[in-house]
Tab-separated table of C-alpha atoms in Angstrom:
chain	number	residue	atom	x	y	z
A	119	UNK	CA	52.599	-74.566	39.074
A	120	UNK	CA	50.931	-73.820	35.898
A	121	UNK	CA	48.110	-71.682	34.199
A	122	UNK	CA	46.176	-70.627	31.321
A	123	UNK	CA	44.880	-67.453	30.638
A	124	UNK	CA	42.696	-66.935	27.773
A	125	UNK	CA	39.857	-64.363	26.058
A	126	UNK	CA	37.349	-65.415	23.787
A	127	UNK	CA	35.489	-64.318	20.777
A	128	UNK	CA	32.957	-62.641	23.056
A	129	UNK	CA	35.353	-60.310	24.585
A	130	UNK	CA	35.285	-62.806	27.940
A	131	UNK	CA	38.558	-63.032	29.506
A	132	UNK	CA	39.195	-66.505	31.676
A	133	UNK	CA	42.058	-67.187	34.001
A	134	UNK	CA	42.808	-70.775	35.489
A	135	UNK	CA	45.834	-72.441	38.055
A	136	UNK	CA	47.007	-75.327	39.214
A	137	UNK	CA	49.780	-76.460	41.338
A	138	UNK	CA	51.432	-79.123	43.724
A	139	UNK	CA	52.909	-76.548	45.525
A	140	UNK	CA	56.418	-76.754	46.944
A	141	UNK	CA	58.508	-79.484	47.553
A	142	UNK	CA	58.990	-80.679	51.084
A	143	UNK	CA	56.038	-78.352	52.200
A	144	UNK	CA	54.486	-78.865	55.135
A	145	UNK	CA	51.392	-80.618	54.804
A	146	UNK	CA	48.104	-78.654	54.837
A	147	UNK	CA	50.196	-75.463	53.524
A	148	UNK	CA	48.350	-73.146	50.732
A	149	UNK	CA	49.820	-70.688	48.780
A	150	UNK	CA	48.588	-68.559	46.131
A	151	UNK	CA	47.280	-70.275	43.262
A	152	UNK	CA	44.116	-71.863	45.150
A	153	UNK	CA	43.672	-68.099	46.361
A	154	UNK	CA	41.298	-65.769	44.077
A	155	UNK	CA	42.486	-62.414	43.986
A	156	UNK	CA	46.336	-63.847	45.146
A	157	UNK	CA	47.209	-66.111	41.948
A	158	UNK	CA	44.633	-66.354	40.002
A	159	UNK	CA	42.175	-63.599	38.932
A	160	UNK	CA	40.353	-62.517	36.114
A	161	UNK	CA	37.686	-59.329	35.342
A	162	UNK	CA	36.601	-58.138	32.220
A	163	UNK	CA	37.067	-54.826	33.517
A	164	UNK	CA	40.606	-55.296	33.628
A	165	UNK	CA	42.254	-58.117	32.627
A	166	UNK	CA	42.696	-61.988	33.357
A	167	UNK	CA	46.213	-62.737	35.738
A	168	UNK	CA	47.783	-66.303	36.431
A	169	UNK	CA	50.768	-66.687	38.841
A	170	UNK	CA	53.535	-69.054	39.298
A	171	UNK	CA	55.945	-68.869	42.665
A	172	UNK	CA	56.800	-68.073	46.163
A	173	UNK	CA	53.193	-68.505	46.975
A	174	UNK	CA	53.185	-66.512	50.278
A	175	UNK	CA	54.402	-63.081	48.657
A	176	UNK	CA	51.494	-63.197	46.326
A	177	UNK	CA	49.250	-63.729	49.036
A	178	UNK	CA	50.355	-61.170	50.708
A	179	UNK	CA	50.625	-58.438	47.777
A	180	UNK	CA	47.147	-60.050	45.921
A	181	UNK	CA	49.065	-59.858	42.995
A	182	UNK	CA	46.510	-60.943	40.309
A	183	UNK	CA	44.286	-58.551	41.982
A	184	UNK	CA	46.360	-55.521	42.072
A	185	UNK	CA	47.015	-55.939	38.770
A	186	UNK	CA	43.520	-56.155	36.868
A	187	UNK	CA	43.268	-52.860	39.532
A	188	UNK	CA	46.089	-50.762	37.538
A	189	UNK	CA	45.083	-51.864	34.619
A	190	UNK	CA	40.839	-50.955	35.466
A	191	UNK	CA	41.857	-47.565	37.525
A	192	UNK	CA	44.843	-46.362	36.786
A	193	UNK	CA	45.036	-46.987	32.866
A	194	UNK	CA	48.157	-48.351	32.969
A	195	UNK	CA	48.993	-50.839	30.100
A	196	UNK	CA	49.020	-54.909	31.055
A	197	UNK	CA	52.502	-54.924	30.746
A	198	UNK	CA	53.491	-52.074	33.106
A	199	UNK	CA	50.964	-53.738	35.093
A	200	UNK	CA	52.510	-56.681	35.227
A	201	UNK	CA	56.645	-55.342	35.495
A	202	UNK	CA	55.270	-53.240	38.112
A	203	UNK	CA	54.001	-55.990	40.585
A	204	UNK	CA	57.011	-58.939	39.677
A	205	UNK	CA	59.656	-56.370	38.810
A	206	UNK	CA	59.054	-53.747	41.504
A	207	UNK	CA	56.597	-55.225	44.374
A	208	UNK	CA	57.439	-59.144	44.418
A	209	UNK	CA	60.864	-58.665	44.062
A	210	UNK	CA	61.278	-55.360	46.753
A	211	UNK	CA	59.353	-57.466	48.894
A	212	UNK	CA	61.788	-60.594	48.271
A	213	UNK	CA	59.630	-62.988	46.538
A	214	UNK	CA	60.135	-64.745	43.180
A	215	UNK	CA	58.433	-65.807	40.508
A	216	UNK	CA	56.569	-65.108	37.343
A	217	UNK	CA	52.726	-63.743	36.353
A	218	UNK	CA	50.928	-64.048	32.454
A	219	UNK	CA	47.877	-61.768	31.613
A	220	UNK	CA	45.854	-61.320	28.855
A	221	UNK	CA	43.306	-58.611	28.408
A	222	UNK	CA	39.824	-57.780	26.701
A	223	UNK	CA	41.204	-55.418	23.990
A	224	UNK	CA	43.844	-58.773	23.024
A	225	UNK	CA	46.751	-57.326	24.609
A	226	UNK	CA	49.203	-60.104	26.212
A	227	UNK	CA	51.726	-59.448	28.548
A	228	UNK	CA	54.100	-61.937	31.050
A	229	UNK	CA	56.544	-60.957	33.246
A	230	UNK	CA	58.922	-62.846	36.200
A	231	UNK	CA	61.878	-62.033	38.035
A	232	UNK	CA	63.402	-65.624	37.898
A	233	UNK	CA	65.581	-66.957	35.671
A	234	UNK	CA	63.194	-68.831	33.573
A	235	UNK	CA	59.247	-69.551	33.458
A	236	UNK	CA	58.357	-71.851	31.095
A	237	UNK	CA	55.683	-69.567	28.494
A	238	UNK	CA	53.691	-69.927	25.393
A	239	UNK	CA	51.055	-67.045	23.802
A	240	UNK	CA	49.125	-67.285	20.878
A	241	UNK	CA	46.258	-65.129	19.300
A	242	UNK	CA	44.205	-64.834	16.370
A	243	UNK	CA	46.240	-63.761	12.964
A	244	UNK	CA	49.693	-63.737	15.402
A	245	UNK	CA	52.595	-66.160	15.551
A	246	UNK	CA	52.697	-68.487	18.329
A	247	UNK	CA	55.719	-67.668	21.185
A	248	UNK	CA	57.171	-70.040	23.686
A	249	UNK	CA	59.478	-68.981	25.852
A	250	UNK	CA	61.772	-70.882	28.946
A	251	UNK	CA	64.811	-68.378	29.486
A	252	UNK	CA	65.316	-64.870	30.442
B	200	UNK	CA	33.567	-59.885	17.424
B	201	UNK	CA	36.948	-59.916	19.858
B	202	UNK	CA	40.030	-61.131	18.891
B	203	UNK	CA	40.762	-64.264	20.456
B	204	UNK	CA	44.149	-64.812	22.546
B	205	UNK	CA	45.377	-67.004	25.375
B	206	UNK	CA	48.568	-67.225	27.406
B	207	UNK	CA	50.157	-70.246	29.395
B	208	UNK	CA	52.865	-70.592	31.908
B	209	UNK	CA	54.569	-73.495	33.093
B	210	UNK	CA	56.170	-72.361	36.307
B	211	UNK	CA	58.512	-70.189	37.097
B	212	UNK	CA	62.033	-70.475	38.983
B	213	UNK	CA	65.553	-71.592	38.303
B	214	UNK	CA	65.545	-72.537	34.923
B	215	UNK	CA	68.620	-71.468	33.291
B	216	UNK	CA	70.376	-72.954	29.508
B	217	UNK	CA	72.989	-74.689	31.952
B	218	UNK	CA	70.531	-76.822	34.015
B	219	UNK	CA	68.170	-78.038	30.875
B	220	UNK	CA	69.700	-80.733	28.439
B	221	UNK	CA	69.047	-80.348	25.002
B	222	UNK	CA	66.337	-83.245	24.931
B	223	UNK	CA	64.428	-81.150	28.157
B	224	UNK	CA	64.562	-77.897	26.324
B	225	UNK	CA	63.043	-79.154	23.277
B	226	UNK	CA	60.588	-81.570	25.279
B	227	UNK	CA	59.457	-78.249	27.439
B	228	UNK	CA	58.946	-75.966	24.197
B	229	UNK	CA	57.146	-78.875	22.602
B	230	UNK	CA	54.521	-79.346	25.652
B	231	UNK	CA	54.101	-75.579	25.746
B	232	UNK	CA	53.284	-75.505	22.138
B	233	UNK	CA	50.965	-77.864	22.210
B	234	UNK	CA	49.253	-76.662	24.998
B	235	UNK	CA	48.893	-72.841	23.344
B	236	UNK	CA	47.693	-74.756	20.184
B	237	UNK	CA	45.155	-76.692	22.272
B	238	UNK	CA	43.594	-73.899	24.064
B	239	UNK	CA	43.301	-71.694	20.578
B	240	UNK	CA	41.892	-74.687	19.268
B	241	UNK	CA	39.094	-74.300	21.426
B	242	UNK	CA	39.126	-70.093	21.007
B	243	UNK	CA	39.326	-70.600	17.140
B	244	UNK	CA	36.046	-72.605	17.174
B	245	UNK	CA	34.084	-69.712	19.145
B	246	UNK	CA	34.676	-71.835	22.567
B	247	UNK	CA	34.452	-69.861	25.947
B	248	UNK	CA	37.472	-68.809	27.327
B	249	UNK	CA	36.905	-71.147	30.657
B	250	UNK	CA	36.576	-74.171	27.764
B	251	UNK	CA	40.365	-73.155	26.536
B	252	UNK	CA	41.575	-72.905	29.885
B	253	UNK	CA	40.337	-76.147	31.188
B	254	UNK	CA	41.041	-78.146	27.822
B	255	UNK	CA	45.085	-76.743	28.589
B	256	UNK	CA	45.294	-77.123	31.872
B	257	UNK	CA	44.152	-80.285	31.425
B	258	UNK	CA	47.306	-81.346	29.465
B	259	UNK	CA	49.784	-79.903	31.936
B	260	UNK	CA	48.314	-81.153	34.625
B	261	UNK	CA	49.122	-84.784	33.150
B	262	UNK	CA	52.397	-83.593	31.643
B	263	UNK	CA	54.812	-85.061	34.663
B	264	UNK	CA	57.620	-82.424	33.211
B	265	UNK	CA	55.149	-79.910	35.758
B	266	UNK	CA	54.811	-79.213	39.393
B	267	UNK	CA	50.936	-79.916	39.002
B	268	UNK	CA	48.608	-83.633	38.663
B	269	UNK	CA	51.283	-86.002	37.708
B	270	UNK	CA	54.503	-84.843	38.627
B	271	UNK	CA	53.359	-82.552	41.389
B	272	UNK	CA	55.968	-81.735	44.540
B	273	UNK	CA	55.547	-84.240	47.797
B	274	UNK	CA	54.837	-82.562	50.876
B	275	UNK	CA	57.225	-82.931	53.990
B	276	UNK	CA	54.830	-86.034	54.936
B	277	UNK	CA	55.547	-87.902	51.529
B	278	UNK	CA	52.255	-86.743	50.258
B	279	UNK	CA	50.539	-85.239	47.046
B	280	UNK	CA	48.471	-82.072	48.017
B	281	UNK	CA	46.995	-80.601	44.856
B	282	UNK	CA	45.554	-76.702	44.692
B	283	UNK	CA	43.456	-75.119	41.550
B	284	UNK	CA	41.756	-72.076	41.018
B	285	UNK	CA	39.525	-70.717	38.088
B	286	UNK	CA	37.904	-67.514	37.405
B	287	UNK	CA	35.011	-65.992	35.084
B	288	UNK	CA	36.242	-62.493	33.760
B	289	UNK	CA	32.779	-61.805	32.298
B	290	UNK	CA	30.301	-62.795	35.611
B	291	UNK	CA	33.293	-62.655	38.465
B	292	UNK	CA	31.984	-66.399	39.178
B	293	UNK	CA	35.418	-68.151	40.228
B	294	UNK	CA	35.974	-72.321	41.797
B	295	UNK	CA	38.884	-73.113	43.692
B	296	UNK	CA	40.101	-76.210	45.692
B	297	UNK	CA	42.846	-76.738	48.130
B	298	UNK	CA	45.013	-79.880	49.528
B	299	UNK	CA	42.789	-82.299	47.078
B	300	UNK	CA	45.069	-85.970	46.937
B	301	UNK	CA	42.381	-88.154	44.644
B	302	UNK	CA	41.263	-86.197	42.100
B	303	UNK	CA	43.287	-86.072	38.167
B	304	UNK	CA	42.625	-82.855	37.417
B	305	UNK	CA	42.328	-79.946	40.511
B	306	UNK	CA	41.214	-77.248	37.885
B	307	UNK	CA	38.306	-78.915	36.365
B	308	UNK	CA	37.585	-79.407	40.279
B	309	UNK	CA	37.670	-75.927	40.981
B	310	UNK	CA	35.841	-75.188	37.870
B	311	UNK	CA	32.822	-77.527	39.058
B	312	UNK	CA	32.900	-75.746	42.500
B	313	UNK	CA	32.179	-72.516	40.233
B	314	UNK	CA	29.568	-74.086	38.471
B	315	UNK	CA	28.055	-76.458	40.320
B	316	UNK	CA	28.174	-75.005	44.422
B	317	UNK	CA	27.291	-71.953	45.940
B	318	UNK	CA	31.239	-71.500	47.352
B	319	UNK	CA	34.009	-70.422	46.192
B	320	UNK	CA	36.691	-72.867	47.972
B	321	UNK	CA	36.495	-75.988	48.803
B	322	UNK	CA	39.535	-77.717	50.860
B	323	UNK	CA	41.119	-81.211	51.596
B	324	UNK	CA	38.552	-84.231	51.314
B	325	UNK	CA	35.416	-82.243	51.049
B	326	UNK	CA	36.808	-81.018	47.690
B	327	UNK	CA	37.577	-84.609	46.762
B	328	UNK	CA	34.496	-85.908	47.878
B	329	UNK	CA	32.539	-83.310	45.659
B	330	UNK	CA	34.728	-83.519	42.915
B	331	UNK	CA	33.290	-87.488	42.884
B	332	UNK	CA	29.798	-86.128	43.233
B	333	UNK	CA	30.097	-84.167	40.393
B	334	UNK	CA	31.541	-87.625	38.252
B	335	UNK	CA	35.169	-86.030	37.899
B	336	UNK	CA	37.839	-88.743	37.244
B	337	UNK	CA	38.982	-90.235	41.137
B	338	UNK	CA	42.515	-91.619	40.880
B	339	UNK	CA	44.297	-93.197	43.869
B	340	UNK	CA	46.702	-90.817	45.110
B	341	UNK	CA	50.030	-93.251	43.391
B	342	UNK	CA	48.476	-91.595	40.326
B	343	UNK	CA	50.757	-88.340	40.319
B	344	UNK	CA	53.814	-89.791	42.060
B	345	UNK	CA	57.265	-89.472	40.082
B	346	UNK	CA	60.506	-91.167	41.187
B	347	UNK	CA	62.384	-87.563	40.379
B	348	UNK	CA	59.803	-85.603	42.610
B	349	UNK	CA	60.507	-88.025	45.172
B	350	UNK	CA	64.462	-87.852	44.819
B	351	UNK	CA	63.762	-84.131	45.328
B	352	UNK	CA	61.661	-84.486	48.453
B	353	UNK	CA	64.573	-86.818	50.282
B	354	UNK	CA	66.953	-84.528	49.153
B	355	UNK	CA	65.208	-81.234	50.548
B	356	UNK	CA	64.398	-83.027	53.671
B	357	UNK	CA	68.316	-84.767	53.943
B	358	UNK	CA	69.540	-80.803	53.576
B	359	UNK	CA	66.729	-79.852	56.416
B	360	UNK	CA	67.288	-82.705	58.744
B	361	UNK	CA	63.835	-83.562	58.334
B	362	UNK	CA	62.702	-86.989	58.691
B	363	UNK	CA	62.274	-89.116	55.864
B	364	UNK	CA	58.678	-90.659	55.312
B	365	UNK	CA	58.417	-93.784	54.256
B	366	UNK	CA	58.152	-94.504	50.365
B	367	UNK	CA	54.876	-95.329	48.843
B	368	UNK	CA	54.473	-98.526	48.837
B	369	UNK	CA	52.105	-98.701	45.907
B	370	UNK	CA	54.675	-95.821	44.008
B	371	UNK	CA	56.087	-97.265	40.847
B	372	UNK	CA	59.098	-99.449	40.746
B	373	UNK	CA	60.627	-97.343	37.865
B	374	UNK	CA	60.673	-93.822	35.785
B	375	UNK	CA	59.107	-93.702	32.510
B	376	UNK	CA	61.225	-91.934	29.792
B	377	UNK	CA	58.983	-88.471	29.888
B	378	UNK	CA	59.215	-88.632	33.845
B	379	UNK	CA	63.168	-88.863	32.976
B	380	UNK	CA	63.095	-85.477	31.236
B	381	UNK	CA	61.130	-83.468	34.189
B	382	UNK	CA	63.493	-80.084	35.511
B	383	UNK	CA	63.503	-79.274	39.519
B	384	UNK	CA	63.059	-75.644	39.312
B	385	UNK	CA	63.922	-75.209	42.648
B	386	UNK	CA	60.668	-74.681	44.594
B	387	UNK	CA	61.277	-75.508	48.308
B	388	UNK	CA	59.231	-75.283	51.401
C-alpha cells in the first residue's frame, strides 16, 4: 500500500491511496484504502489521513475519519491524533500498521505500530525526511 | 498564502535493518525521496494538492519495490486486484475504485470517478471499463506481475495448504534488477 498526502498554497489539504492489498487474499476482498472515511480521508476542517495495513481494523475503527474528528472537535494536535488511533486503538484492537497526515495550518505528523513504514515529508522552507525504521 | 507540505508512505509492516540489504535500503530512501520531491514539485509551482498527490502516486504505483500497480500482492486465485481512493479536503468530493485488474494507475482511476461520475466507488470491471471511457492508460493485467510477488503468493499458499493456481502464462520469463530489490513486508491474507 501506499499514499500521498499533501496541502497546497490555497490552504487545500488532499489525501490519496493505493494498494494491491494482501498477498494470498481471497479474491474480491477490500480493505481499507478503497474505503473513504477507513484509509483514506481528507477535510479541511481537520486534516488530510492516508493509511497503510491490516485493512479490516481500519475499517472497522474508520481510522482516517476518527482522526480529522479529534483533530476538528476535540483540538487535539495531528500527532496525538494520530498516536492515539495506531498507538492506542489499532493496536488495543490488534491490528497493525501505519497512518501519515498533514494538516491546513502545515503541521505533519505519521505514526505506525510496526516495525517499519517506509516515509518521506517535505514542506516549504523545511528539510526533506525519509524514514523506513522505527 | 498557506504553506505548502505533503507527506508519503510506502507501506507499513515488517521492515526491520536485518531484513533490508544495503542496496534495498538505499533503493527505498531513494524512491521515497523522489517521490516527496515530485509531489512538492507540483506544490512549489502553486499546483492543487490532488495534482501532487496524483503526480506521486503515480511513481509508486510503477515503482515494483511497492505493494501497489507493478509489484502489487496476487490474490489466492493468482490474480492482480488493485484498490485506490482519493479525497478533496477543500469540497469533501472523494473517487475510489475497488478490485480494478487493467488499469496502470488505480488512483488516477479513483480520481476520475471524483471528477468525472456522480459516485463515489466504483468496483471490479465497471471501474475498469470507466477508467477506459475516461482515456486512462489500459494495460493487460501481466503488466504489474513480479516473479518475487509471485514467490510470495506460492509460499503463503504452500504454508496454508492452499492450492496453487497456475502461473501466468503471459508473466515474464525473468526479474528485472529493480524487481530484484523489492522487500515482502509481510502482508498476508
Amino acid at each position: 500500500t501506499v499514499g500521498v498526502v499533501a496541502l497546497d498554497a490555497d490552504g487545500v489539504v488532499a489525501a490519496g491511496t493505493s494498494t494491491g492489498g494482501v498477498t494470498a487474499k481471497r479474491w474480491g476482498r477490500v480493505g481499507d484504502s478503497p474505503i473513504i472515511g477507513a484509509g483514506t480521508y481528507a477535510t479541511n476542517a481537520a486534516c488530510a489521513v492516508s493509511c497503510t495495513g491490516a485493512g479490516e481494523y481500519f475499517i472497522r475503527l474508520s481510522v482516517a475519519r476518527t482522526i480529522c474528528a479529534l483533530v476538528e472537535l476535540k483540538g487535539l494536535s495531528l500527532q496525538a491524533a494520530v498516536d492515539q488511533l495506531v498507538q492506542r486503538d489499532l493496536t488495543k484492537l490488534g491490528g497493525e500498521g501505519g497512518v501519515i497526515a498533514v494538516a491546513p495550518d502545515g503541521q505533519m505528523a505519521w505514526s505506525f505500530n510496526t516495525s517499519g513504514m517506509y516515509r518521506a515529508r517535505i514542506a516549504d522552507g523545511e528539510a526533506m525526511v525519509v524514514g523506513i525504521y522505527k | 498564502m498557506a504553506k505548502w507540505a505533503l507527506v508519503a508512505h510506502g507501506g507499513a509492516g515488517v521492515i526491520e535493518r536485518a531484513h533490508l540489504r544495503p542496496e534495498q535500503d538505499a533503493a527505498y530512501r531513494e524512491v521515497m525521496g523522489r517521490v516527496a520531491q515530485a509531489g512538492a514539485a507540483v506544490l512549489k509551482a502553486g499546483g492543487a494538492a490532488l495534482d501532487a498527490i496524483e503526480a506521486a502516486i503515480q511513481i509508486l504505483e510503477d515503482d515494483p519495490l511497492f505493494n501497489a500497480g507493478r509489484g502489487a500482492v496476487f490474490t489466492a486465485q493468482g490474480d492482480i486486484e488493485l484498490d485506490a481512493s482519493i479525497m478533496d479536503g477543500g469540497t469533501l468530493a472523494a473517487g475510489a475504485v475497488a478490485g480494478v485488474t487493467r488499469t496502470r494507475h488505480p488512483i488516477s482511476a479513483a480520481r476520475a470517478v471524483m471528477e468525472h461520475s456522480p459516485h463515489v466507488f466504483l468496483g471490479g470491471e465497471g471501474a475498469d471499463a470507466f477508467a477506459r471511457s475516461q482515456g486512462l492508460e489500459a494495460v493487460e493485467p501481466s503488466f504489474f506481475f513480479t516473479e518475487r510477488r509471485w514467490k510470495s503468493l506460492v509460499r503463503e499458499l504452500e504454508r496454508q495448504g492452499l492450492p496453487i493456481p497456475r502461473r501466468p502464462a503471459v508473466a515474464p520469463a525473468k526479474e528485472d534488477a529493480r524487481t530484484a530489490l523489492a522487500h515482502d513486508e509481510g502482508k498476508r491474507g
